[in-house]
PDB file of C-alpha atoms in Angstrom:
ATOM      1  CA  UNK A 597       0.000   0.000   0.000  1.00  0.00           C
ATOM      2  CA  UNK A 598       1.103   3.727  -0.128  1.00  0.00           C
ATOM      3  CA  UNK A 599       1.323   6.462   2.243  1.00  0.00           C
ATOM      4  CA  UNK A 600       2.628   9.837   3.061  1.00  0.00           C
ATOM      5  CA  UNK A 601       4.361   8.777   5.832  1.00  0.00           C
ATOM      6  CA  UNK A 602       5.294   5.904   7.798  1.00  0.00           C
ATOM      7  CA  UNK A 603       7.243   4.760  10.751  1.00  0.00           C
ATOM      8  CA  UNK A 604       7.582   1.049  12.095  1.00  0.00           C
ATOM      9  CA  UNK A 605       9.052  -0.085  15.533  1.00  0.00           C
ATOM     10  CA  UNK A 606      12.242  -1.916  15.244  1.00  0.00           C
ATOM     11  CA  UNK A 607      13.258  -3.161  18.847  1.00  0.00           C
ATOM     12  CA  UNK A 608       9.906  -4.156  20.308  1.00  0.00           C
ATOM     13  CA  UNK A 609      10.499  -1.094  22.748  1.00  0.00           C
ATOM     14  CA  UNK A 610      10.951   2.386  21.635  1.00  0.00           C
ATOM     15  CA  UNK A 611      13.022   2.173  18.269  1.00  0.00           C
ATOM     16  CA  UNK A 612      11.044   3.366  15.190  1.00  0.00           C
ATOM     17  CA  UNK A 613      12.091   3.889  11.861  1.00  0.00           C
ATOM     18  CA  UNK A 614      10.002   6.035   9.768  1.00  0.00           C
ATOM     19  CA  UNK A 615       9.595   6.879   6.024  1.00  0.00           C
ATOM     20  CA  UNK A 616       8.190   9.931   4.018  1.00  0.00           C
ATOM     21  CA  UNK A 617       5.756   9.568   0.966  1.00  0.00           C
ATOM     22  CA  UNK A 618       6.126   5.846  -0.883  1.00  0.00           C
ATOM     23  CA  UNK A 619       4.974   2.188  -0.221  1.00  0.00           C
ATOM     24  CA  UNK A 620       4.388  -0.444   3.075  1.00  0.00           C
ATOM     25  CA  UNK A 621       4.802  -4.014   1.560  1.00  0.00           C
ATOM     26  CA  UNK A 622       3.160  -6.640   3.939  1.00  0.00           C
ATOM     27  CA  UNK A 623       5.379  -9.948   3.454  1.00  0.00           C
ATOM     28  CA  UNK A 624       4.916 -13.536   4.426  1.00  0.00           C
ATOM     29  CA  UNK A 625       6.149 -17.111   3.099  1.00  0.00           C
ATOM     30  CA  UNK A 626       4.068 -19.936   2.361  1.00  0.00           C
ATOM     31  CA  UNK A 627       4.981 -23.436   1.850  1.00  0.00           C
ATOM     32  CA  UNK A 628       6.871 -23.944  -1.216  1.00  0.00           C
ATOM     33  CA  UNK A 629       8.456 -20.604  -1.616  1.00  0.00           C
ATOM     34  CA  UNK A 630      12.009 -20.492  -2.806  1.00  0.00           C
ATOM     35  CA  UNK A 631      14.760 -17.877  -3.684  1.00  0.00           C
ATOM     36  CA  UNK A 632      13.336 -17.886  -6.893  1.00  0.00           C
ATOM     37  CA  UNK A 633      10.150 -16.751  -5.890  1.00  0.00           C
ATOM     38  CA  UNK A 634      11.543 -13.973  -3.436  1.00  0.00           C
ATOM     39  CA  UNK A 635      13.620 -12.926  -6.234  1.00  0.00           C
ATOM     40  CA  UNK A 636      10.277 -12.101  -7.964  1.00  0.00           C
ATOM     41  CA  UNK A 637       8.450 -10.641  -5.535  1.00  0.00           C
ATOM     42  CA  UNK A 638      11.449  -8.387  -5.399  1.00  0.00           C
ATOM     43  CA  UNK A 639      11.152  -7.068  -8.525  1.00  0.00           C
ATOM     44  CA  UNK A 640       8.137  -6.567  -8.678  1.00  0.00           C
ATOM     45  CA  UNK A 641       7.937  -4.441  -5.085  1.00  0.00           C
ATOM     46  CA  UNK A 642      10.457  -2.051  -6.783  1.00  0.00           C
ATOM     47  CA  UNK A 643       8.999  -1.590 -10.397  1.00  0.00           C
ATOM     48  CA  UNK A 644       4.900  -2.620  -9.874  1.00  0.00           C
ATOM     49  CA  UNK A 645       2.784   0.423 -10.310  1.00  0.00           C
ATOM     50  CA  UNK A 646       2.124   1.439  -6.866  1.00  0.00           C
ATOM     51  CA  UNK A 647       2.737   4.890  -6.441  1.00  0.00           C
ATOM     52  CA  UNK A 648       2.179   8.609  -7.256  1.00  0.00           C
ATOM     53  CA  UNK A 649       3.524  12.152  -6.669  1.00  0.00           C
ATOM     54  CA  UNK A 650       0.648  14.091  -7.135  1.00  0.00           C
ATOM     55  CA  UNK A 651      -2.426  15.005  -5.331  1.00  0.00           C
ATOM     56  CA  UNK A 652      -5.510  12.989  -5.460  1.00  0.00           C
ATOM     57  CA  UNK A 653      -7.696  13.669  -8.600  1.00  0.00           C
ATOM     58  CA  UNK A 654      -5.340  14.974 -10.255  1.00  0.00           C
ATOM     59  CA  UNK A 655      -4.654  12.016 -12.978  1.00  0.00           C
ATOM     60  CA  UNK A 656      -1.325  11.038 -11.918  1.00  0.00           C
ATOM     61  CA  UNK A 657      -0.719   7.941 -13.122  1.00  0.00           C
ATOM     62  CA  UNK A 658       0.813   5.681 -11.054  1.00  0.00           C
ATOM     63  CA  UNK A 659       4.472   4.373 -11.255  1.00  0.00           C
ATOM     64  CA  UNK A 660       7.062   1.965  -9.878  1.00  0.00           C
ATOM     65  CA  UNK A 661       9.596   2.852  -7.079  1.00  0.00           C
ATOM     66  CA  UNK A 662      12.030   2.969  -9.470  1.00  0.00           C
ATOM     67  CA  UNK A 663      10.624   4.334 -12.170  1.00  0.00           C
ATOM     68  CA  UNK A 664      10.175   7.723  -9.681  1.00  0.00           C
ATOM     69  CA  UNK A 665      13.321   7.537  -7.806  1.00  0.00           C
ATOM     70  CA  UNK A 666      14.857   7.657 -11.609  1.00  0.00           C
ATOM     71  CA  UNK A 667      13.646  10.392 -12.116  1.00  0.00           C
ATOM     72  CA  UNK A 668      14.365  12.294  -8.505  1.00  0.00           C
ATOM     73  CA  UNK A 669      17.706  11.691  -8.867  1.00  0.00           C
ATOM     74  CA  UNK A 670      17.937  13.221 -12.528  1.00  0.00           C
ATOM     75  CA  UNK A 671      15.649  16.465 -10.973  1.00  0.00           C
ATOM     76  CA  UNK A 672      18.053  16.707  -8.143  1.00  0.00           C
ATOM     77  CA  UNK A 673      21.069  16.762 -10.983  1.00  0.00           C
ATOM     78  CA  UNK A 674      19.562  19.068 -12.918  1.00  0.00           C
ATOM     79  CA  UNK A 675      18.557  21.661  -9.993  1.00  0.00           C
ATOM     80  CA  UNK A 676      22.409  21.105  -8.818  1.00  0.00           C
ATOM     81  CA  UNK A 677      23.617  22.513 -12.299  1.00  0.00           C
ATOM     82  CA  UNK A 678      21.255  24.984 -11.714  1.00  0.00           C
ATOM     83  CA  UNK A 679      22.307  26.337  -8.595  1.00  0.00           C
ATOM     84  CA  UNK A 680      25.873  26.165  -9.472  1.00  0.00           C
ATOM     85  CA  UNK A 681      25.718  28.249 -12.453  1.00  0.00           C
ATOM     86  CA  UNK A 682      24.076  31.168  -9.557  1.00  0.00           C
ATOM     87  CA  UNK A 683      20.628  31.020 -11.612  1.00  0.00           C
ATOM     88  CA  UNK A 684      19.047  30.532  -7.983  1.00  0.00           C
ATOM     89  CA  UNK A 685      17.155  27.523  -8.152  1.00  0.00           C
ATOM     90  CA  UNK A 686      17.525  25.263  -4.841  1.00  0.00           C
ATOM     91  CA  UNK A 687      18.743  21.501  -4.970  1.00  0.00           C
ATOM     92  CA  UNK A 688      15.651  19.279  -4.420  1.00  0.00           C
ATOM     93  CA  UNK A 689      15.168  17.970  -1.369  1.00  0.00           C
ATOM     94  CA  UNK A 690      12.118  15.208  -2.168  1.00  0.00           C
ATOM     95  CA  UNK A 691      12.483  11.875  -1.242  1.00  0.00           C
ATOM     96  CA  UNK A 692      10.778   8.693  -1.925  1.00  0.00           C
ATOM     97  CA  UNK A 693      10.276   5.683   0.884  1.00  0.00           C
ATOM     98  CA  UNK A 694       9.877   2.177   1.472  1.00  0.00           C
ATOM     99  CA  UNK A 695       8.794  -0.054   4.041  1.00  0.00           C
ATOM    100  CA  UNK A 696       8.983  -4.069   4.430  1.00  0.00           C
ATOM    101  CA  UNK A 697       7.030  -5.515   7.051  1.00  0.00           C
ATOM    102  CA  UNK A 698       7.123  -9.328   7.905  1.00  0.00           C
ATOM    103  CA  UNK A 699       4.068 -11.525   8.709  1.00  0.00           C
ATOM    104  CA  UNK A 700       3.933 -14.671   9.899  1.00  0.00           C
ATOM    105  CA  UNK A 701       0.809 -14.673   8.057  1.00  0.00           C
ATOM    106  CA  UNK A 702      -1.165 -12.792   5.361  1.00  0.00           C
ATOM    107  CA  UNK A 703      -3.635 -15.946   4.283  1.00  0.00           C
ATOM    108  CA  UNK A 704      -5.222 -18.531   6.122  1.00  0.00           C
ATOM    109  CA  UNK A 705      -8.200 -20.962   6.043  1.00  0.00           C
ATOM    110  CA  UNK A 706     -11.331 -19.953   7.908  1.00  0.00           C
ATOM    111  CA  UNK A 707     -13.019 -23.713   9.859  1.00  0.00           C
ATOM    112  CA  UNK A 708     -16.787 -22.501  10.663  1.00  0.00           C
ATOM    113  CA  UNK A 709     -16.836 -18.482  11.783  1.00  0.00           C
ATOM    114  CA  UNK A 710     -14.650 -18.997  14.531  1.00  0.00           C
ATOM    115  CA  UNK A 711     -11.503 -20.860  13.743  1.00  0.00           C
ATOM    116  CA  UNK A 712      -8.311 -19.544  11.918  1.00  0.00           C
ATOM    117  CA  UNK A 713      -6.077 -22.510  10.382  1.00  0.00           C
ATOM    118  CA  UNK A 714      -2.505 -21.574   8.656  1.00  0.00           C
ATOM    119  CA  UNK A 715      -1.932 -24.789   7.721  1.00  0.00           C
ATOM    120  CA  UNK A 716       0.376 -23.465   4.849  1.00  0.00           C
ATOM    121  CA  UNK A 717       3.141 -21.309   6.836  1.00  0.00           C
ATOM    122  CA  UNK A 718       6.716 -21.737   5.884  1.00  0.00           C
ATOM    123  CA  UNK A 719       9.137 -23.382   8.657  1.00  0.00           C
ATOM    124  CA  UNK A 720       9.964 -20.188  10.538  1.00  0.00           C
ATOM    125  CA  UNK A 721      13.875 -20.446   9.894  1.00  0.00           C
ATOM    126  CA  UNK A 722      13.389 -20.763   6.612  1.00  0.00           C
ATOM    127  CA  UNK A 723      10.752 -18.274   6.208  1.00  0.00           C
ATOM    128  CA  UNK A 724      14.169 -15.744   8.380  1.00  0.00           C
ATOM    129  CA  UNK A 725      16.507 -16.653   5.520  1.00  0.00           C
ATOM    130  CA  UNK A 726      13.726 -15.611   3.089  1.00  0.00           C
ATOM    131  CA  UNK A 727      13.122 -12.238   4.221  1.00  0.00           C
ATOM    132  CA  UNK A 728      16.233 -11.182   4.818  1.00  0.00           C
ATOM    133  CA  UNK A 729      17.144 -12.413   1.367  1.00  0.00           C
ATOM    134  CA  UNK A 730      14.205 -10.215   0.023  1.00  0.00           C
ATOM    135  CA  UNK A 731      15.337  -7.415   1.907  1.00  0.00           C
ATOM    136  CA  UNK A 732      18.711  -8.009   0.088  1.00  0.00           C
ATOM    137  CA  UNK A 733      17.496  -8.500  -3.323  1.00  0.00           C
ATOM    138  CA  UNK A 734      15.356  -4.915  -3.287  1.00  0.00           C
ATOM    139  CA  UNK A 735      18.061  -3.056  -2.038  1.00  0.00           C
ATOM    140  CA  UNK A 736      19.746  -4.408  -4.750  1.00  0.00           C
ATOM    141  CA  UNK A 737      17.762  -3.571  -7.166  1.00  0.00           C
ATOM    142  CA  UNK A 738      17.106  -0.021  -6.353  1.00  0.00           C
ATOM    143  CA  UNK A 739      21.018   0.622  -6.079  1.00  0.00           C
ATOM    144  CA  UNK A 740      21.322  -0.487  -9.500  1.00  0.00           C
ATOM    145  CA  UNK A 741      18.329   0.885 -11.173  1.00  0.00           C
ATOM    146  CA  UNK A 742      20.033   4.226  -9.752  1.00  0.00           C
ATOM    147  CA  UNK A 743      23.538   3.630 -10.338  1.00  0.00           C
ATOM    148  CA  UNK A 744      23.722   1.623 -13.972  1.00  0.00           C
ATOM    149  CA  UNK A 745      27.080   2.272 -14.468  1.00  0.00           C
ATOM    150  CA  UNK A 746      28.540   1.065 -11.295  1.00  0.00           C
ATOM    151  CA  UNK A 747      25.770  -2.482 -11.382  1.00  0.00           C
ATOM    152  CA  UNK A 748      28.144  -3.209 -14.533  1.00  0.00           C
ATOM    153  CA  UNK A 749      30.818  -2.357 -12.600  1.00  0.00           C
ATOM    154  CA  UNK A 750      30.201  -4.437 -10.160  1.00  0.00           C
ATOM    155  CA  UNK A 751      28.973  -7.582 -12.001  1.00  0.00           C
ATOM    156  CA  UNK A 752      32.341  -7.846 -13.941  1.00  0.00           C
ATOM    157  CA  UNK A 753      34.049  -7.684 -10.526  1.00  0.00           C
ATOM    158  CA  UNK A 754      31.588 -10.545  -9.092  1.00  0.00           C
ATOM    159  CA  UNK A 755      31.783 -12.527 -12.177  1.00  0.00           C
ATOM    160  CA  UNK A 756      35.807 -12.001 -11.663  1.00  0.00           C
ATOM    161  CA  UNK A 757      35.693 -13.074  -8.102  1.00  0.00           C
ATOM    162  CA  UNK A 758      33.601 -16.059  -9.120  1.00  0.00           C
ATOM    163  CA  UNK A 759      36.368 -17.350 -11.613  1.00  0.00           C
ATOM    164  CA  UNK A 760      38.365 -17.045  -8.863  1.00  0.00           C
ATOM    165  CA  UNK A 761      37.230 -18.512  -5.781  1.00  0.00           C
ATOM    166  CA  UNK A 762      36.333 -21.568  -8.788  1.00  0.00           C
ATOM    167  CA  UNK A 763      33.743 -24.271  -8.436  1.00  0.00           C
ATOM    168  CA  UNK A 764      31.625 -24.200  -5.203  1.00  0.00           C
ATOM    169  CA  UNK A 765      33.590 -27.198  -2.599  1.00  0.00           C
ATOM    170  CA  UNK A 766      31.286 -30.562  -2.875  1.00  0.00           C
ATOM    171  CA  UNK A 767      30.121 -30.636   0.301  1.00  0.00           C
ATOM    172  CA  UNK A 768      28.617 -27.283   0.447  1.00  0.00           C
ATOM    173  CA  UNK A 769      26.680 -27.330  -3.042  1.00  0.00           C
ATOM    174  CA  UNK A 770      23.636 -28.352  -1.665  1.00  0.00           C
ATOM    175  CA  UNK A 771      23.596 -25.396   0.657  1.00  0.00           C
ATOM    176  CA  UNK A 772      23.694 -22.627  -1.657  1.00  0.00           C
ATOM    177  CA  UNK A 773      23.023 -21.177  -5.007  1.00  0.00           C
ATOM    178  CA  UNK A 774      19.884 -22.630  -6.852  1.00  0.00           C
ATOM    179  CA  UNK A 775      19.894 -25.848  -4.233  1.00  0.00           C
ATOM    180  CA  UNK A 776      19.928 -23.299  -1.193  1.00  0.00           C
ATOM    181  CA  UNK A 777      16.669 -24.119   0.764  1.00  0.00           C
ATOM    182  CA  UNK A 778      15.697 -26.894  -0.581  1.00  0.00           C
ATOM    183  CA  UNK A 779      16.749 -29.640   1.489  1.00  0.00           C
ATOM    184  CA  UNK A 780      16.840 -29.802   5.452  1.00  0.00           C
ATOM    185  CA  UNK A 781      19.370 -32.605   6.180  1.00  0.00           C
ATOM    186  CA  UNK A 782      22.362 -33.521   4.719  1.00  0.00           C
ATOM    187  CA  UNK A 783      25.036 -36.106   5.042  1.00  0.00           C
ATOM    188  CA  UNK A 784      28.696 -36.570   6.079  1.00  0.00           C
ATOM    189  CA  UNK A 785      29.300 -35.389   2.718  1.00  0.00           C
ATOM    190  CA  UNK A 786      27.140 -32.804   2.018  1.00  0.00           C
ATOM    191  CA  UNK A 787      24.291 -34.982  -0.242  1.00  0.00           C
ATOM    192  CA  UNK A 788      21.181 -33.703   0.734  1.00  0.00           C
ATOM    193  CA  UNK A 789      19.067 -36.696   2.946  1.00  0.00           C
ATOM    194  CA  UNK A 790      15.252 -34.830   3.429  1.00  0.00           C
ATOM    195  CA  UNK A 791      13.801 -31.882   1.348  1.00  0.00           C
ATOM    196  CA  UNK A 792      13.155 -28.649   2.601  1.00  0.00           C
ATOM    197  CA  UNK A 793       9.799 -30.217   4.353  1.00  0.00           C
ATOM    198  CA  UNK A 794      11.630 -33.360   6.051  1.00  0.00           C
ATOM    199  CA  UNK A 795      10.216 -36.011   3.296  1.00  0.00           C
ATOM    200  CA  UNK A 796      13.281 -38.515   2.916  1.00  0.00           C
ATOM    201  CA  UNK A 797      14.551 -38.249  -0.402  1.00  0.00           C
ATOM    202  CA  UNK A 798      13.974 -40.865  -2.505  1.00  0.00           C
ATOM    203  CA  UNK A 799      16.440 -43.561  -4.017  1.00  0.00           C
ATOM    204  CA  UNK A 800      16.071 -42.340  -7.355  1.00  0.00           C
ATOM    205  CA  UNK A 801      16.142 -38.593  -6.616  1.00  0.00           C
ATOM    206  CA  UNK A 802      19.444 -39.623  -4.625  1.00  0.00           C
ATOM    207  CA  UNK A 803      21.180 -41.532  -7.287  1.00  0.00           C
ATOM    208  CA  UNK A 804      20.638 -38.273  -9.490  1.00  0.00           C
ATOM    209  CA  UNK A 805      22.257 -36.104  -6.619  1.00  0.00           C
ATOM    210  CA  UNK A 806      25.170 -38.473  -5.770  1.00  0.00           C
ATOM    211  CA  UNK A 807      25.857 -38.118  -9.949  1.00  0.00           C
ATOM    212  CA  UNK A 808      25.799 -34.579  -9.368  1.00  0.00           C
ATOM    213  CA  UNK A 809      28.283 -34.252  -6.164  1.00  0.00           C
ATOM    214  CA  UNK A 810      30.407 -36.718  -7.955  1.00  0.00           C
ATOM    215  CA  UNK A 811      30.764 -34.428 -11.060  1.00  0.00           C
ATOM    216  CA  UNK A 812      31.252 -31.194  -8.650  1.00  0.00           C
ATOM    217  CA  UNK A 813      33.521 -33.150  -6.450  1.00  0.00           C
ATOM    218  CA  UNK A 814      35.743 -33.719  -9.752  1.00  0.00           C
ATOM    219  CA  UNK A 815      35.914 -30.029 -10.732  1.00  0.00           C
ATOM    220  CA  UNK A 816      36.809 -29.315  -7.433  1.00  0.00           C
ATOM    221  CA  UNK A 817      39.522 -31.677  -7.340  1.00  0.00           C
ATOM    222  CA  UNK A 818      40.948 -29.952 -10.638  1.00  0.00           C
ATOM    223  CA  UNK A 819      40.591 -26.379  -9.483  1.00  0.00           C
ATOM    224  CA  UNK A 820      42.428 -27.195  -5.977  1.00  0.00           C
ATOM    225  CA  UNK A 821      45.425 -28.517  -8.154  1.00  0.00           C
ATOM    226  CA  UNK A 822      46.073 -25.831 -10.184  1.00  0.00           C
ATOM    227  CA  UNK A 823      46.938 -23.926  -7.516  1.00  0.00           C
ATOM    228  CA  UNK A 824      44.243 -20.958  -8.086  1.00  0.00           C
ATOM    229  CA  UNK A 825      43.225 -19.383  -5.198  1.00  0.00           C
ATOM    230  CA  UNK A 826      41.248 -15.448  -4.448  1.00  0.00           C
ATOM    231  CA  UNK A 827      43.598 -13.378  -1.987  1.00  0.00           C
ATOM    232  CA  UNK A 828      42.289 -12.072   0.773  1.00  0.00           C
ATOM    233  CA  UNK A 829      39.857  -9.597   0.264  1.00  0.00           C
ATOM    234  CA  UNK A 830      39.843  -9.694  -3.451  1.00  0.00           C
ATOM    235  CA  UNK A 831      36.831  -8.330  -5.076  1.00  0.00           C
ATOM    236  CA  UNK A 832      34.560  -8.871  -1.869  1.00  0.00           C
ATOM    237  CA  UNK A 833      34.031  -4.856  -2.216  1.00  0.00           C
ATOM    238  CA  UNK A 834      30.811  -4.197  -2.806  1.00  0.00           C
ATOM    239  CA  UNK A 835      31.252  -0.539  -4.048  1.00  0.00           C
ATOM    240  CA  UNK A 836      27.478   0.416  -2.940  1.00  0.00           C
ATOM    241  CA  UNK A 837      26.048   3.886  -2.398  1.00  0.00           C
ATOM    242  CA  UNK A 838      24.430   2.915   0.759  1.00  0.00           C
ATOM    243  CA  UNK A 839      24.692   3.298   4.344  1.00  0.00           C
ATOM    244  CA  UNK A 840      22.847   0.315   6.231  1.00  0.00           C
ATOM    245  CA  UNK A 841      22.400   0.127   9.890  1.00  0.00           C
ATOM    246  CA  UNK A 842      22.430  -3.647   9.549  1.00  0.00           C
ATOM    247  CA  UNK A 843      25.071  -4.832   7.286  1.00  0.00           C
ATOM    248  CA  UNK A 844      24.170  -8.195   4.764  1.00  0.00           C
ATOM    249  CA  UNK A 845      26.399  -9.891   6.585  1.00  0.00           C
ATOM    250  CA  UNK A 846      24.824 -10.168   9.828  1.00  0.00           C
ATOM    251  CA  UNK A 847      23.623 -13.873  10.056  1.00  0.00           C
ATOM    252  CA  UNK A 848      19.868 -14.058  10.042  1.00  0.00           C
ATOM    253  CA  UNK A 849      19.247 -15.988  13.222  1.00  0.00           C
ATOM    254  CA  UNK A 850      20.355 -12.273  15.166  1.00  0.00           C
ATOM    255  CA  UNK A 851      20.264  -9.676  12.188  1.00  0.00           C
ATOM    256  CA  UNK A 852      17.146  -7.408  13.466  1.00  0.00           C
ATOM    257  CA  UNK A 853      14.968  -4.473  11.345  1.00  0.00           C
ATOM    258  CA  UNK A 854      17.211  -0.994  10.412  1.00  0.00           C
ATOM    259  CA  UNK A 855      17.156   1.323   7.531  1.00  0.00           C
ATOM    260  CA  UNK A 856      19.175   2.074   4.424  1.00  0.00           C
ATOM    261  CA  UNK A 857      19.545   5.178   2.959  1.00  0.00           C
ATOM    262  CA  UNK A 858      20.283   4.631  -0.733  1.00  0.00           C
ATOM    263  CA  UNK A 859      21.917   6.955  -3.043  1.00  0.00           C
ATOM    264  CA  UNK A 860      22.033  10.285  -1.263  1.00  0.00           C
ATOM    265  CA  UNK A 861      18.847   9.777   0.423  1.00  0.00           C
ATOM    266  CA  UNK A 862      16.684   9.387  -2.349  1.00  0.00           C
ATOM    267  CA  UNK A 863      15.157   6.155  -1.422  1.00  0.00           C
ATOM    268  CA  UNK A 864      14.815   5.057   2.107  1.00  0.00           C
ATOM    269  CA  UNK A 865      14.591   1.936   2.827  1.00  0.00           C
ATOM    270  CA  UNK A 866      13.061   0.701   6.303  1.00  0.00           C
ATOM    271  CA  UNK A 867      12.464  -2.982   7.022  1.00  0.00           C
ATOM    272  CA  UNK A 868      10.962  -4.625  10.474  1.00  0.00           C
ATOM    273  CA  UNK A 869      12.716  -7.209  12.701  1.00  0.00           C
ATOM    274  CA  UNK A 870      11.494 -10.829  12.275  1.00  0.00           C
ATOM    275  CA  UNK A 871       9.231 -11.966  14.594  1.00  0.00           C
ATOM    276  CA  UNK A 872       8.952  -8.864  16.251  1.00  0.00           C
ATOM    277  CA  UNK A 873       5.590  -7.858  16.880  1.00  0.00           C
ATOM    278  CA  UNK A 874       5.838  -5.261  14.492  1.00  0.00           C
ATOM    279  CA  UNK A 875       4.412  -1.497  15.748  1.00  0.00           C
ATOM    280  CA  UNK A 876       3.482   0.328  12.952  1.00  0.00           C
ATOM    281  CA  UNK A 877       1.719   4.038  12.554  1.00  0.00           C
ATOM    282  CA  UNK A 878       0.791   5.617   9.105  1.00  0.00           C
ATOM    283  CA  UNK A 879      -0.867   8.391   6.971  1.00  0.00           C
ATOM    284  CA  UNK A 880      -2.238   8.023   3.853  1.00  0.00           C
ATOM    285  CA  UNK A 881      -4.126  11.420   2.433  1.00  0.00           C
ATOM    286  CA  UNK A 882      -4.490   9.380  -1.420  1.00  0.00           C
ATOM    287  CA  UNK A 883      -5.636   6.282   0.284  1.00  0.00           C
ATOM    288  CA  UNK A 884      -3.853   2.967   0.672  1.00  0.00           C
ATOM    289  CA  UNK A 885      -4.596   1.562  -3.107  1.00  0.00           C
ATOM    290  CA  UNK A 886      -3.919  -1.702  -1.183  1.00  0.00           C
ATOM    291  CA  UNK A 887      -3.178  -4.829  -3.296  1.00  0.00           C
ATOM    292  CA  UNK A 888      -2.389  -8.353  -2.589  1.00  0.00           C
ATOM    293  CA  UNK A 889       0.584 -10.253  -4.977  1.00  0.00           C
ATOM    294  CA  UNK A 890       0.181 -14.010  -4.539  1.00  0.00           C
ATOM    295  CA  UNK A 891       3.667 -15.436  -5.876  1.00  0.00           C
ATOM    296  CA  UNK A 892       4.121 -19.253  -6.419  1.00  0.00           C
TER     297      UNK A 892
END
């Protein structure tokens, strides 16, 4: 939904984060949901037709978060030049913001009138590793769709440091790219023993797996004899124009709710603590224009 202005409590106490005109996603994971599908729902947060500048009745047609931060950034560049050259004209000060707030919940199953059943929640670890991942992937997004030149930038250096650090090691491929949440168990070496919903793997799915770690295992083998390895600290700089109160690498069991401030303060970004109870207070003069995205 949108509002003029938002704030959310972060700490469960007296720490609130707030945010001027822009949108309040609700978010919650289901059973089934992957990084695929936060990926998604990502994009589509960020770029979606959600949101306005102007006043109510007025026509304005609405736009994506990007889309309008775009073009704040280009007014704020152009005001700058103006300024400089002494023609009077003051650098703009408008912002745009954005809030994520988790749910454990956002659909359920109603037994009889009195009886709410959520019989399709995500495991709540899981469901932890999700959000923050979302909260990752749209702060992503909006520092690129503001800084073009340095997202190229900064996927030649990733795709460098990828050559680098070479294949992913055997027992951890399971864990992480595409295969990352999929699978709750493994063994002593890493093969995956129950999907991401406890159900045993079966003989046949585990006969395709073992092929797989076999193969990875191999190019492993080969990379650790040549001899390549990524130096200490090579291209792990991230480059971003962002300040975040919580950095990405906090690990999700203890990272809690902060706010980022991306590219000069154009965009705010605020997102809640999960499992915090999740204090919220907001204004909305154009109205909500609430909808609900169903990914799957």
């Amino acid at each position: 939904q949108r509002c003029e202005s938002a704030s959310l409590l972060i700490d469960n106490s007296n720490k609130w984060e707030g945010v001027s005109r822009g949108i309040i996603g609700y978010i919650s994971f289901g059973s089934g949901c992957d990084d695929a599908t936060v990926k998604q729902a990502a994009r589509a947060f960020v770029s979606a037709p959600f949101l306005t500048m102007g006043v109510w009745g007025d026509g304005t047609k609405p736009e994506g978060l990007t889309t309008l931060a775009q073009r704040i950034k280009a007014t704020r560049g152009e005001k700058k030049n103006t300024e400089e050259r002494g023609e009077g004209a003051k650098a703009d000060s408008s912002s745009l913001g954005a809030m994520v707030i988790p749910q454990a919940a956002l659909f359920c199953k109603l037994r009889g009138t009195k009886e709410l059943r959520y019989h399709t929640q995500l495991d709540k670890e899981e469901a932890q590793r999700l959000y923050y991942s979302f909260v990752d992937a749209v702060i992503s997004l909006l520092e690129d769709s503001l800084d073009p030149e340095g997202a190229k930038k900064r996927a030649i250096r990733e795709k460098q440091a990828k050559l680098a650090r070479g294949p992913c090691p055997p027992g951890k491929m399971f864990k992480n790219g595409s295969w990352e949440g999929k699978f709750q168990s493994f063994d002593e070496h890493g093969i995956p023993q129950t999907d991401k919903d406890g159900k045993a793997i079966s003989k046949s799915q585990r006969k395709k797996l073992v092929k797989l770690h076999t193969a990875q295992r191999k190019k492993w083998e080969r990379f650790t004899a040549s001899g390549k390895t990524l130096r200490a600290g090579e291209s792990e700089k991230k480059g971003r124009g962002v300040e975040h109160t919580v950095g990405k690498s906090t690990p999700n069991a203890t990272r809690k709710g902060g706010s980022s401030i991306i590219e000069n303060g154009v965009v705010k970004l605020v997102h809640g603590t999960f499992g915090n109870r999740q204090g919220f207070r907001s204004e909305a003069k154009l109205g909500p224009f609430s909808h609900i995205l169903d990914f799957q």
